[in-house]
C-alpha cells in the first residue's frame, strides 16, 4: 500500500526510513515484511495481529490505466508508545477507524516543531470529507493529492482553469505547501508565495499503479535532501515516469544514482517548472 511504497521509494533515494503499519499474522504479512527488510526499511514498528488478515489489493489494468479493488482487513491499528526523533513524517491511508491513529500522529508532531508532516490521504479519508481531516490538515507541512481529491476536500468544484484558486483554498486549510497532481496535465504547486506548474515526460504508461506514491516519495526525498520545491517536483515527476513503465508500484522506483540521468532526460524533453 501507500505507506510501503513511500518508505521503499524514499529509501531507494538515500533517505533512512522506518514504517509504522499493522499487518495480519498471515502469509501476505510475511511477504510484506520480507520485502521491506530487503529494501532496507526499518521494520521496528511493524505490528502483527494474531488471527487477522493483512490488507490485500487486486489491480485490473487496460491500456496503461488501472482499477484497484482493495480489501481493508478489520484490524485494530496500533501506534508506538515511543518513537525516535525525526524531522519528517509521512501519513497516508488507513482503513476503518483511522481517526484515532490520525489524532495520535497530530499529537506527536504538535509536540515537536521540527517535525514536518507530509500528508497523502487515501480514498477512505477523502470520502470522509474535511471534518475528520481538519486537525491533520492544520498540522501538515505539505499535502499532495489529485485534482478530484482536492475538489472534494475543499468543496471547490469545477476547478479547471482555476488552479490558483484551488491551491489557495487547499492551503488555507493548513498546509504550507500544496501539490495537486492532474494526470497527463502534470502537477500544480503553491508554496505560500509562488504558483508553479510542471508537465510530464512523454512516456507511454505500461501500468499506472503507484504513480501517485512514486511522485510523493520522489518529492519528499528531494526536500529532505535540501532541494528546493522546484527541483523536488521534478524528482517526483521523473520517479513517477519510471514507475509507470513497469507492472506494480515499486519495481520502477528510482535509485539515488539514477535521478541525475532522469532529470537530464526530463530537461531534454522540455519538462520544466514554471510560474503560472
Coordinates of C-alpha atoms in Angstrom, one line a residue:
X1 CA 0.0 0.0 0.0
X2 CA 0.8 3.7 0.1
X3 CA 3.0 3.6 3.2
X4 CA 5.1 0.7 2.0
X5 CA 5.5 2.4 -1.5
X6 CA 6.7 5.6 0.1
X7 CA 9.1 4.0 2.6
X8 CA 10.7 2.0 -0.2
X9 CA 10.7 4.9 -2.6
X10 CA 12.4 7.3 -0.2
X11 CA 14.9 4.6 1.0
X12 CA 16.0 3.9 -2.6
X13 CA 16.6 7.7 -2.9
X14 CA 19.0 7.6 0.0
X15 CA 16.7 8.5 2.9
X16 CA 16.7 6.4 6.1
X17 CA 13.1 5.3 6.6
X18 CA 11.1 3.3 9.1
X19 CA 7.5 2.3 8.7
X20 CA 4.6 2.1 11.1
X21 CA 2.0 -0.4 9.9
X22 CA -0.4 -3.0 11.3
X23 CA -0.4 -6.3 9.5
X24 CA -2.2 -9.6 9.9
X25 CA -0.4 -12.7 11.1
X26 CA -0.6 -14.3 7.6
X27 CA 1.5 -15.2 4.6
X28 CA 0.8 -11.8 2.9
X29 CA 2.1 -10.1 6.0
X30 CA 5.2 -12.2 5.9
X31 CA 5.8 -11.2 2.3
X32 CA 5.4 -7.6 3.1
X33 CA 7.9 -7.7 5.9
X34 CA 10.4 -9.6 3.9
X35 CA 10.2 -7.1 1.1
X36 CA 10.6 -4.1 3.4
X37 CA 13.7 -5.7 5.0
X38 CA 15.2 -6.5 1.6
X39 CA 14.8 -2.8 0.6
X40 CA 16.5 -1.6 3.8
X41 CA 13.4 -0.2 5.5
X42 CA 13.4 -0.3 9.3
X43 CA 10.6 -2.6 10.4
X44 CA 10.9 -2.0 14.2
X45 CA 7.4 -0.5 14.2
X46 CA 5.6 -3.2 12.2
X47 CA 2.8 -4.7 14.3
X48 CA 1.4 -8.1 13.6
X49 CA -2.1 -9.1 14.9
X50 CA -2.7 -12.8 15.6
X51 CA -5.8 -14.1 13.8
X52 CA -6.1 -11.2 11.5
X53 CA -5.5 -10.9 7.7
X54 CA -3.4 -8.3 6.0
X55 CA -4.8 -5.8 3.6
X56 CA -4.9 -7.0 0.0
X57 CA -5.4 -5.3 -3.4
X58 CA -6.1 -6.6 -6.9
X59 CA -5.3 -4.4 -9.9
X60 CA -7.0 -4.7 -13.3
X61 CA -5.1 -2.9 -16.0
X62 CA -6.2 -2.0 -19.5
X63 CA -4.1 0.1 -21.9
X64 CA -2.0 1.5 -19.1
X65 CA -5.0 2.5 -16.9
X66 CA -5.8 0.6 -13.8
X67 CA -8.7 -0.1 -11.4
X68 CA -7.9 -1.2 -7.8
X69 CA -10.1 -3.5 -5.8
X70 CA -8.9 -3.1 -2.2
X71 CA -9.7 -5.1 0.9
X72 CA -9.0 -3.4 4.2
X73 CA -8.9 -6.0 6.9
X74 CA -10.8 -5.2 10.1
X75 CA -7.7 -4.9 12.4
X76 CA -7.1 -2.8 15.4
X77 CA -4.5 -0.3 14.3
X78 CA -1.6 0.2 16.7
X79 CA 0.7 3.2 17.3
X80 CA 4.1 3.1 19.1
X81 CA 4.2 4.5 22.6
X82 CA 7.7 5.8 21.9
X83 CA 9.3 6.9 18.6
X84 CA 12.8 8.2 17.8
X85 CA 13.4 11.9 16.9
X86 CA 12.8 12.6 13.3
X87 CA 12.4 15.6 11.0
X88 CA 9.8 14.2 8.6
X89 CA 6.7 12.1 9.0
X90 CA 4.6 10.7 6.1
X91 CA 0.9 10.0 6.8
X92 CA -1.3 8.2 4.4
X93 CA -4.3 5.8 4.0
X94 CA -5.6 3.7 6.9
X95 CA -8.7 1.5 7.0
X96 CA -11.7 1.7 9.3
X97 CA -11.0 3.6 12.5
X98 CA -8.3 5.8 11.0
X99 CA -9.4 8.8 13.1
X100 CA -7.8 7.6 16.3
X101 CA -4.4 6.9 14.7
X102 CA -4.6 10.3 12.9
X103 CA -5.1 12.0 16.1
X104 CA -2.1 10.3 17.7
X105 CA 0.0 11.5 14.8
X106 CA -1.2 15.0 15.2
X107 CA -0.5 14.9 18.9
X108 CA 3.0 13.6 18.2
X109 CA 4.0 16.2 15.6
X110 CA 2.5 19.0 17.6
X111 CA 5.0 18.3 20.4
X112 CA 8.0 18.9 18.2
X113 CA 8.1 22.0 16.0
X114 CA 11.0 20.4 14.0
X115 CA 8.8 17.7 12.5
X116 CA 7.4 18.3 9.1
X117 CA 4.3 16.3 8.3
X118 CA 3.6 15.2 4.7
X119 CA 0.0 14.1 4.2
X120 CA -1.4 12.0 1.4
X121 CA -4.9 10.8 2.3
X122 CA -6.3 7.6 0.9
X123 CA -9.7 7.1 -0.7
X124 CA -11.4 6.3 2.7
X125 CA -10.2 9.6 4.1
X126 CA -11.3 11.5 1.0
X127 CA -14.8 10.0 1.3
X128 CA -14.9 11.0 5.0
X129 CA -14.5 14.7 3.9
X130 CA -13.0 17.7 5.6
X131 CA -14.2 17.2 9.2
X132 CA -12.1 14.1 10.2
X133 CA -9.1 15.6 8.4
X134 CA -9.3 19.1 9.8
X135 CA -6.6 18.7 12.5
X136 CA -4.2 16.8 10.2
X137 CA -4.5 19.4 7.5
X138 CA -3.9 22.1 10.1
X139 CA -0.7 20.3 11.2
X140 CA 0.6 19.5 7.7
X141 CA 3.7 21.0 6.1
X142 CA 2.9 19.5 2.7
X143 CA 0.0 17.8 1.1
X144 CA -0.2 16.1 -2.3
X145 CA -3.5 14.9 -3.8
X146 CA -5.0 14.7 -7.2
X147 CA -7.4 17.3 -8.6
X148 CA -10.6 15.3 -7.9
X149 CA -9.5 14.7 -4.3
X150 CA -8.6 18.4 -3.8
X151 CA -12.1 19.4 -5.0
X152 CA -13.8 17.0 -2.6
X153 CA -11.7 18.1 0.5
X154 CA -12.0 21.8 -0.3
X155 CA -15.5 21.8 -1.7
X156 CA -14.1 23.8 -4.6
X157 CA -16.0 22.4 -7.6
X158 CA -15.2 22.8 -11.3
X159 CA -11.6 23.8 -10.8
X160 CA -10.5 23.5 -14.4
X161 CA -8.5 26.6 -15.3
X162 CA -8.9 27.8 -11.7
X163 CA -5.8 26.1 -10.3
X164 CA -4.6 29.1 -8.4
X165 CA -7.9 29.3 -6.5
X166 CA -8.0 25.6 -5.8
X167 CA -4.4 25.6 -4.5
X168 CA -5.1 28.7 -2.3
X169 CA -8.2 27.1 -0.9
X170 CA -6.3 23.9 -0.1
X171 CA -3.5 25.8 1.6
X172 CA -6.0 27.9 3.6
X173 CA -6.8 24.6 5.5
X174 CA -3.3 24.5 6.9
X175 CA -0.6 23.0 4.6
X176 CA 2.5 25.2 3.9
X177 CA 2.9 23.6 0.5
X178 CA 0.0 22.3 -1.5
X179 CA 0.5 20.0 -4.5
X180 CA -2.3 19.0 -6.8
X181 CA -1.5 16.3 -9.5
X182 CA -3.6 16.1 -12.6
X183 CA -2.6 13.1 -14.7
X184 CA -1.3 14.0 -18.1
X185 CA -1.7 17.7 -17.3
X186 CA 1.2 17.5 -14.8
X187 CA 1.2 19.0 -11.4
X188 CA 0.4 22.3 -9.7
X189 CA 2.0 23.7 -6.6
X190 CA 1.6 26.6 -4.2
X191 CA 4.3 27.2 -1.6
X192 CA 2.7 30.1 0.0
X193 CA 4.4 32.6 -2.3
X194 CA 4.6 31.2 -5.9
X195 CA 2.3 29.1 -8.0
X196 CA 4.2 26.6 -10.0
X197 CA 3.4 24.1 -12.7
X198 CA 5.3 21.3 -14.4
X199 CA 4.4 18.9 -17.2
X200 CA 5.1 15.2 -17.5
X201 CA 7.6 13.2 -19.5
X202 CA 6.3 11.9 -22.9
X203 CA 6.3 8.3 -21.9
X204 CA 3.5 5.8 -22.7
X205 CA 2.3 4.2 -19.4
X206 CA 2.6 0.5 -19.2
X207 CA 0.7 0.4 -15.9
X208 CA -0.1 3.4 -13.6
X209 CA -0.3 1.7 -10.2
X210 CA 1.9 3.6 -7.7
X211 CA 2.3 6.7 -9.9
X212 CA 1.0 9.0 -7.1
X213 CA 3.1 7.3 -4.4
X214 CA 6.2 7.5 -6.5
X215 CA 5.6 11.2 -7.2
X216 CA 5.3 11.8 -3.5
X217 CA 8.3 9.8 -2.4
X218 CA 10.5 11.5 -5.0
X219 CA 9.3 14.9 -4.0
X220 CA 9.7 14.3 -0.2
X221 CA 13.2 12.7 -0.7
X222 CA 14.3 15.8 -2.5
X223 CA 13.0 18.1 0.2
X224 CA 14.7 16.0 2.9
X225 CA 17.9 16.3 1.0
X226 CA 17.7 20.1 0.9
X227 CA 16.4 20.6 -2.7
X228 CA 14.0 23.5 -3.3
X229 CA 10.4 22.8 -4.2
X230 CA 11.0 23.3 -7.9
X231 CA 13.6 20.5 -8.0
X232 CA 11.5 18.4 -5.7
X233 CA 8.6 18.5 -8.1
X234 CA 10.9 17.3 -10.9
X235 CA 12.2 14.4 -8.7
X236 CA 8.6 13.4 -8.1
X237 CA 7.8 13.7 -11.8
X238 CA 10.7 11.5 -13.1
X239 CA 10.1 8.9 -10.3
X240 CA 6.5 8.6 -11.4
X241 CA 7.6 8.4 -15.1
X242 CA 9.8 5.5 -14.3
X243 CA 7.2 3.6 -12.2
X244 CA 4.5 3.7 -14.9
X245 CA 6.9 1.9 -17.2
X246 CA 6.6 -1.3 -15.2
X247 CA 4.0 -3.6 -13.6
X248 CA 3.4 -2.8 -10.0
X249 CA 4.0 0.1 -7.7
X250 CA 7.7 -0.5 -6.6
X251 CA 9.6 -2.1 -9.4
X252 CA 10.3 1.2 -11.2
X253 CA 11.1 3.3 -8.2
X254 CA 14.4 5.0 -8.9
X255 CA 17.7 4.6 -7.0
X256 CA 19.5 7.7 -5.9
X257 CA 22.2 7.3 -8.6
X258 CA 19.6 7.2 -11.3
X259 CA 17.9 10.6 -10.6
X260 CA 20.5 12.7 -12.3
X261 CA 20.1 10.9 -15.6
X262 CA 16.3 11.1 -15.5
X263 CA 16.4 14.8 -14.7
X264 CA 18.6 15.3 -17.8
X265 CA 16.1 13.2 -19.7
X266 CA 13.3 15.5 -18.5
X267 CA 15.2 18.6 -19.4
X268 CA 15.9 17.3 -23.0
X269 CA 12.1 16.5 -23.3
X270 CA 11.2 20.1 -22.4
X271 CA 9.8 19.4 -19.0
X272 CA 10.4 22.3 -16.6
X273 CA 8.9 24.0 -13.6
X274 CA 7.5 27.5 -14.3
X275 CA 5.3 30.0 -12.5
X276 CA 1.8 30.5 -13.8

